[in-house]
Short mmCIF file of N, CA, C and O in Angstrom, two decimals:
data_model
loop_
_atom_site.label_atom_id
_atom_site.label_comp_id
_atom_site.label_asym_id
_atom_site.label_seq_id
_atom_site.Cartn_x
_atom_site.Cartn_y
_atom_site.Cartn_z
N UNK A 1 2.60 -13.36 5.74
CA UNK A 1 3.22 -12.48 4.77
C UNK A 1 2.60 -11.09 4.91
O UNK A 1 1.39 -10.93 4.93
N UNK A 2 3.46 -10.10 5.00
CA UNK A 2 3.01 -8.71 5.09
C UNK A 2 2.58 -8.21 3.71
O UNK A 2 3.22 -8.52 2.71
N UNK A 3 1.48 -7.45 3.66
CA UNK A 3 0.98 -6.94 2.38
C UNK A 3 0.82 -5.44 2.43
O UNK A 3 0.90 -4.81 3.49
N UNK A 4 0.59 -4.87 1.25
CA UNK A 4 0.38 -3.42 1.10
C UNK A 4 -0.59 -3.20 -0.05
O UNK A 4 -0.82 -4.07 -0.88
N UNK A 5 -1.16 -2.00 -0.10
CA UNK A 5 -2.03 -1.62 -1.22
C UNK A 5 -1.16 -1.11 -2.36
O UNK A 5 -0.16 -0.43 -2.15
N UNK A 6 -1.57 -1.44 -3.60
CA UNK A 6 -0.87 -0.97 -4.79
C UNK A 6 -1.88 -0.63 -5.88
O UNK A 6 -2.86 -1.37 -6.07
N UNK A 7 -1.66 0.47 -6.57
CA UNK A 7 -2.48 0.83 -7.73
C UNK A 7 -1.83 0.16 -8.93
O UNK A 7 -0.65 0.38 -9.22
N UNK A 8 -2.62 -0.68 -9.62
CA UNK A 8 -2.05 -1.52 -10.68
C UNK A 8 -2.79 -1.35 -11.99
O UNK A 8 -4.00 -1.14 -12.03
N UNK A 9 -2.03 -1.46 -13.07
CA UNK A 9 -2.57 -1.54 -14.42
C UNK A 9 -2.41 -3.00 -14.81
O UNK A 9 -1.31 -3.49 -15.03
N UNK A 10 -3.54 -3.73 -14.84
CA UNK A 10 -3.48 -5.17 -15.10
C UNK A 10 -3.52 -5.51 -16.58
O UNK A 10 -2.97 -6.52 -16.98
N UNK A 11 -4.24 -4.70 -17.37
CA UNK A 11 -4.44 -5.08 -18.77
C UNK A 11 -4.38 -3.86 -19.68
O UNK A 11 -4.43 -2.73 -19.22
N UNK A 12 -4.32 -4.11 -20.96
CA UNK A 12 -4.23 -3.06 -21.97
C UNK A 12 -5.62 -2.51 -22.26
O UNK A 12 -6.19 -2.76 -23.32
N UNK A 13 -6.18 -1.77 -21.30
CA UNK A 13 -7.51 -1.16 -21.41
C UNK A 13 -7.59 -0.02 -20.41
O UNK A 13 -6.78 0.06 -19.47
N UNK A 14 -8.57 0.85 -20.57
CA UNK A 14 -8.75 1.96 -19.64
C UNK A 14 -9.02 1.43 -18.23
O UNK A 14 -9.62 0.36 -18.06
N UNK A 15 -8.56 2.18 -17.23
CA UNK A 15 -8.82 1.84 -15.84
C UNK A 15 -7.61 1.34 -15.10
O UNK A 15 -6.57 1.02 -15.69
N UNK A 16 -7.74 1.31 -13.78
CA UNK A 16 -6.72 0.81 -12.86
C UNK A 16 -7.44 0.02 -11.78
O UNK A 16 -8.65 0.15 -11.61
N UNK A 17 -6.69 -0.77 -11.02
CA UNK A 17 -7.27 -1.50 -9.90
C UNK A 17 -6.42 -1.26 -8.66
O UNK A 17 -5.22 -0.99 -8.75
N UNK A 18 -7.05 -1.36 -7.50
CA UNK A 18 -6.35 -1.29 -6.21
C UNK A 18 -6.24 -2.72 -5.71
O UNK A 18 -7.26 -3.40 -5.54
N UNK A 19 -5.01 -3.20 -5.51
CA UNK A 19 -4.79 -4.58 -5.12
C UNK A 19 -3.97 -4.66 -3.83
O UNK A 19 -3.13 -3.80 -3.57
N UNK A 20 -4.22 -5.68 -3.07
CA UNK A 20 -3.42 -6.01 -1.90
C UNK A 20 -2.31 -6.94 -2.37
O UNK A 20 -2.59 -8.04 -2.87
N UNK A 21 -1.05 -6.49 -2.28
CA UNK A 21 0.09 -7.24 -2.81
C UNK A 21 1.14 -7.46 -1.72
O UNK A 21 1.17 -6.71 -0.74
N UNK A 22 2.00 -8.45 -1.85
CA UNK A 22 3.07 -8.65 -0.87
C UNK A 22 4.03 -7.47 -0.83
O UNK A 22 4.34 -6.88 -1.86
N UNK A 23 4.50 -7.11 0.35
CA UNK A 23 5.53 -6.08 0.49
C UNK A 23 6.81 -6.66 -0.10
O UNK A 23 7.22 -7.76 0.28
N UNK A 24 7.45 -5.94 -1.02
CA UNK A 24 8.65 -6.49 -1.65
C UNK A 24 9.85 -6.46 -0.71
O UNK A 24 9.96 -5.61 0.17
N UNK A 25 10.75 -7.40 -0.90
CA UNK A 25 12.05 -7.37 -0.23
C UNK A 25 12.99 -6.58 -1.12
O UNK A 25 12.94 -6.70 -2.34
N UNK A 26 13.85 -5.75 -0.54
CA UNK A 26 14.76 -4.96 -1.37
C UNK A 26 15.84 -5.84 -2.01
O UNK A 26 16.34 -6.78 -1.40
N UNK A 27 16.16 -5.51 -3.26
CA UNK A 27 17.33 -6.13 -3.89
C UNK A 27 18.57 -5.51 -3.28
O UNK A 27 18.51 -4.58 -2.50
N UNK A 28 19.72 -6.00 -3.68
CA UNK A 28 20.99 -5.58 -3.08
C UNK A 28 21.18 -4.07 -3.02
O UNK A 28 21.68 -3.53 -2.04
N UNK A 29 20.77 -3.35 -4.08
CA UNK A 29 21.01 -1.90 -4.15
C UNK A 29 19.72 -1.08 -4.03
O UNK A 29 19.66 0.05 -4.51
N UNK A 30 18.70 -1.63 -3.39
CA UNK A 30 17.41 -0.95 -3.28
C UNK A 30 17.02 -0.69 -1.83
O UNK A 30 17.62 -1.25 -0.90
N UNK A 31 16.01 0.16 -1.66
CA UNK A 31 15.40 0.39 -0.36
C UNK A 31 13.90 0.15 -0.48
O UNK A 31 13.33 0.24 -1.56
N UNK A 32 13.26 -0.15 0.64
CA UNK A 32 11.81 -0.24 0.71
C UNK A 32 11.34 0.99 1.50
O UNK A 32 11.86 1.28 2.57
N UNK A 33 10.38 1.71 0.92
CA UNK A 33 9.86 2.93 1.53
C UNK A 33 8.41 2.70 1.94
O UNK A 33 7.59 2.27 1.12
N UNK A 34 8.07 2.97 3.21
CA UNK A 34 6.68 2.97 3.63
C UNK A 34 6.09 4.31 3.21
O UNK A 34 6.49 5.36 3.68
N UNK A 35 5.17 4.28 2.26
CA UNK A 35 4.61 5.50 1.69
C UNK A 35 3.69 6.17 2.71
O UNK A 35 2.80 5.53 3.28
N UNK A 36 3.92 7.46 2.93
CA UNK A 36 3.11 8.23 3.87
C UNK A 36 2.30 9.31 3.17
O UNK A 36 1.32 9.81 3.73
N UNK A 37 2.67 9.67 1.95
CA UNK A 37 1.90 10.62 1.14
C UNK A 37 2.16 10.29 -0.32
O UNK A 37 3.26 9.92 -0.69
N UNK A 38 1.12 10.40 -1.13
CA UNK A 38 1.26 10.07 -2.55
C UNK A 38 0.40 11.00 -3.38
O UNK A 38 -0.55 11.60 -2.89
N UNK A 39 0.73 11.10 -4.65
CA UNK A 39 0.00 11.94 -5.58
C UNK A 39 -0.03 11.24 -6.94
O UNK A 39 0.57 10.19 -7.11
N UNK A 40 -0.74 11.83 -7.87
CA UNK A 40 -0.75 11.32 -9.24
C UNK A 40 -0.12 12.37 -10.14
O UNK A 40 -0.03 13.54 -9.78
N UNK A 41 0.31 11.95 -11.31
CA UNK A 41 0.91 12.88 -12.25
C UNK A 41 0.31 12.64 -13.63
O UNK A 41 -0.52 11.75 -13.82
N UNK A 42 0.77 13.38 -14.60
CA UNK A 42 0.28 13.25 -15.96
C UNK A 42 0.48 11.87 -16.54
O UNK A 42 -0.38 11.35 -17.26
N UNK A 43 1.59 11.24 -16.23
CA UNK A 43 1.85 9.88 -16.72
C UNK A 43 0.78 8.92 -16.20
O UNK A 43 0.27 8.08 -16.94
N UNK A 44 0.44 9.05 -14.92
CA UNK A 44 -0.59 8.19 -14.34
C UNK A 44 -1.93 8.38 -15.06
O UNK A 44 -2.66 7.41 -15.28
N UNK A 45 -2.26 9.61 -15.42
CA UNK A 45 -3.52 9.87 -16.14
C UNK A 45 -3.50 9.23 -17.52
O UNK A 45 -4.51 8.66 -17.96
N UNK A 46 -2.39 9.31 -18.21
CA UNK A 46 -2.26 8.63 -19.51
C UNK A 46 -2.51 7.12 -19.35
O UNK A 46 -3.23 6.52 -20.14
N UNK A 47 -1.89 6.54 -18.33
CA UNK A 47 -2.02 5.10 -18.11
C UNK A 47 -3.47 4.75 -17.74
O UNK A 47 -4.02 3.77 -18.23
N UNK A 48 -4.09 5.55 -16.87
CA UNK A 48 -5.48 5.31 -16.49
C UNK A 48 -6.42 5.37 -17.71
O UNK A 48 -7.26 4.50 -17.90
N UNK A 49 -6.24 6.39 -18.53
CA UNK A 49 -7.11 6.56 -19.71
C UNK A 49 -6.80 5.55 -20.82
O UNK A 49 -7.61 5.33 -21.69
N UNK A 50 -5.61 5.01 -20.79
CA UNK A 50 -5.09 4.10 -21.81
C UNK A 50 -5.16 4.75 -23.19
O UNK A 50 -5.67 4.23 -24.16
N UNK A 51 -4.60 5.96 -23.23
CA UNK A 51 -4.59 6.72 -24.48
C UNK A 51 -3.45 6.28 -25.40
O UNK A 51 -2.71 5.34 -25.08
N UNK A 52 -3.32 6.95 -26.52
CA UNK A 52 -2.30 6.58 -27.51
C UNK A 52 -0.89 6.61 -26.91
O UNK A 52 -0.07 5.74 -27.20
N UNK A 53 -0.62 7.61 -26.08
CA UNK A 53 0.69 7.72 -25.45
C UNK A 53 1.00 6.47 -24.65
O UNK A 53 2.06 5.86 -24.78
N UNK A 54 0.06 6.05 -23.79
CA UNK A 54 0.28 4.88 -22.93
C UNK A 54 0.37 3.60 -23.74
O UNK A 54 1.20 2.73 -23.44
N UNK A 55 -0.47 3.46 -24.75
CA UNK A 55 -0.51 2.24 -25.53
C UNK A 55 0.82 1.94 -26.21
O UNK A 55 1.14 0.77 -26.47
N UNK A 56 1.62 2.98 -26.46
CA UNK A 56 2.90 2.79 -27.13
C UNK A 56 4.09 2.76 -26.17
O UNK A 56 5.23 2.61 -26.60
N UNK A 57 3.83 2.91 -24.86
CA UNK A 57 4.94 2.97 -23.91
C UNK A 57 4.81 2.03 -22.71
O UNK A 57 5.80 1.73 -22.06
N UNK A 58 3.62 1.58 -22.41
CA UNK A 58 3.37 0.83 -21.18
C UNK A 58 3.04 -0.62 -21.51
O UNK A 58 2.24 -0.89 -22.40
N UNK A 59 3.64 -1.53 -20.77
CA UNK A 59 3.38 -2.95 -20.96
C UNK A 59 2.86 -3.53 -19.63
O UNK A 59 3.64 -3.79 -18.73
N UNK A 60 1.54 -3.69 -19.50
CA UNK A 60 0.99 -4.27 -18.26
C UNK A 60 1.44 -5.72 -18.10
O UNK A 60 1.76 -6.36 -19.10
N UNK A 61 1.43 -6.24 -16.88
CA UNK A 61 1.00 -5.58 -15.65
C UNK A 61 2.08 -4.63 -15.13
O UNK A 61 3.27 -4.84 -15.36
N UNK A 62 1.62 -3.60 -14.42
CA UNK A 62 2.50 -2.55 -13.94
C UNK A 62 1.95 -1.98 -12.65
O UNK A 62 0.74 -1.75 -12.54
N UNK A 63 2.82 -1.73 -11.67
CA UNK A 63 2.43 -1.03 -10.46
C UNK A 63 2.80 0.43 -10.63
O UNK A 63 3.94 0.75 -10.96
N UNK A 64 1.82 1.33 -10.45
CA UNK A 64 2.06 2.75 -10.60
C UNK A 64 2.67 3.32 -9.33
O UNK A 64 2.56 2.73 -8.26
N UNK A 65 3.26 4.50 -9.46
CA UNK A 65 3.71 5.21 -8.28
C UNK A 65 5.13 5.68 -8.32
O UNK A 65 6.04 4.87 -8.18
N UNK A 66 5.34 6.96 -8.56
CA UNK A 66 6.66 7.55 -8.41
C UNK A 66 6.56 8.94 -7.80
O UNK A 66 7.56 9.60 -7.60
N UNK A 67 5.35 9.37 -7.47
CA UNK A 67 5.11 10.66 -6.81
C UNK A 67 4.73 10.37 -5.37
O UNK A 67 3.56 10.28 -5.02
N UNK A 68 5.73 10.19 -4.50
CA UNK A 68 5.42 9.82 -3.11
C UNK A 68 6.52 10.29 -2.16
O UNK A 68 7.62 10.64 -2.58
N UNK A 69 6.20 10.27 -0.88
CA UNK A 69 7.16 10.54 0.18
C UNK A 69 6.90 9.54 1.30
O UNK A 69 5.77 9.11 1.50
N UNK A 70 7.95 9.17 2.02
CA UNK A 70 7.77 8.20 3.09
C UNK A 70 9.04 7.97 3.87
O UNK A 70 9.98 8.77 3.81
N UNK A 71 9.06 6.85 4.56
CA UNK A 71 10.16 6.48 5.44
C UNK A 71 10.80 5.20 4.95
O UNK A 71 10.10 4.23 4.66
N UNK A 72 12.13 5.18 4.87
CA UNK A 72 12.85 3.96 4.50
C UNK A 72 12.71 2.96 5.65
O UNK A 72 13.04 3.27 6.79
N UNK A 73 12.19 1.76 5.33
CA UNK A 73 11.97 0.75 6.36
C UNK A 73 12.81 -0.50 6.17
O UNK A 73 12.87 -1.36 7.05
N UNK A 74 13.51 -0.62 5.04
CA UNK A 74 14.39 -1.77 4.80
C UNK A 74 15.38 -1.37 3.72
O UNK A 74 15.09 -0.55 2.86
N UNK A 75 16.58 -1.96 3.78
CA UNK A 75 17.62 -1.67 2.79
C UNK A 75 18.29 -2.96 2.32
O UNK A 75 18.38 -3.93 3.08
N UNK A 76 18.75 -2.91 1.08
CA UNK A 76 19.54 -4.02 0.55
C UNK A 76 20.95 -3.98 1.11
O UNK A 76 21.39 -2.97 1.67
N UNK A 77 21.68 -5.08 0.95
CA UNK A 77 23.03 -5.20 1.52
C UNK A 77 24.00 -4.13 1.04
O UNK A 77 24.90 -3.71 1.77
N UNK A 78 23.86 -3.67 -0.22
CA UNK A 78 24.83 -2.73 -0.78
C UNK A 78 24.47 -1.27 -0.53
O UNK A 78 25.23 -0.38 -0.88
N UNK A 79 23.35 -1.01 0.11
CA UNK A 79 22.94 0.38 0.37
C UNK A 79 23.76 0.94 1.52
O UNK A 79 23.84 0.34 2.59
N UNK A 80 24.39 2.08 1.29
CA UNK A 80 25.27 2.68 2.30
C UNK A 80 24.77 4.03 2.81
O UNK A 80 25.15 4.45 3.89
N UNK A 81 23.98 4.74 2.04
CA UNK A 81 23.54 6.09 2.44
C UNK A 81 22.05 6.22 2.25
O UNK A 81 21.48 5.64 1.39
#
């Protein structure tokens, strides 16, 4: 099984963990992107600190990451473009 690194929020407390997780298969309308560059944003800092904002919006477990760029390496059946 192929794996990848993921930054994860496992529990309702301050901190994050780096875990080796299985590479997901795309659902019908999804793509899998091999991440080549990544960054953090304000939302990630809220989640890391587990402040009041995060406590009312985030339900662990959760994989972080929406600030990234990369290459599409797999597509679901319904993906056309």
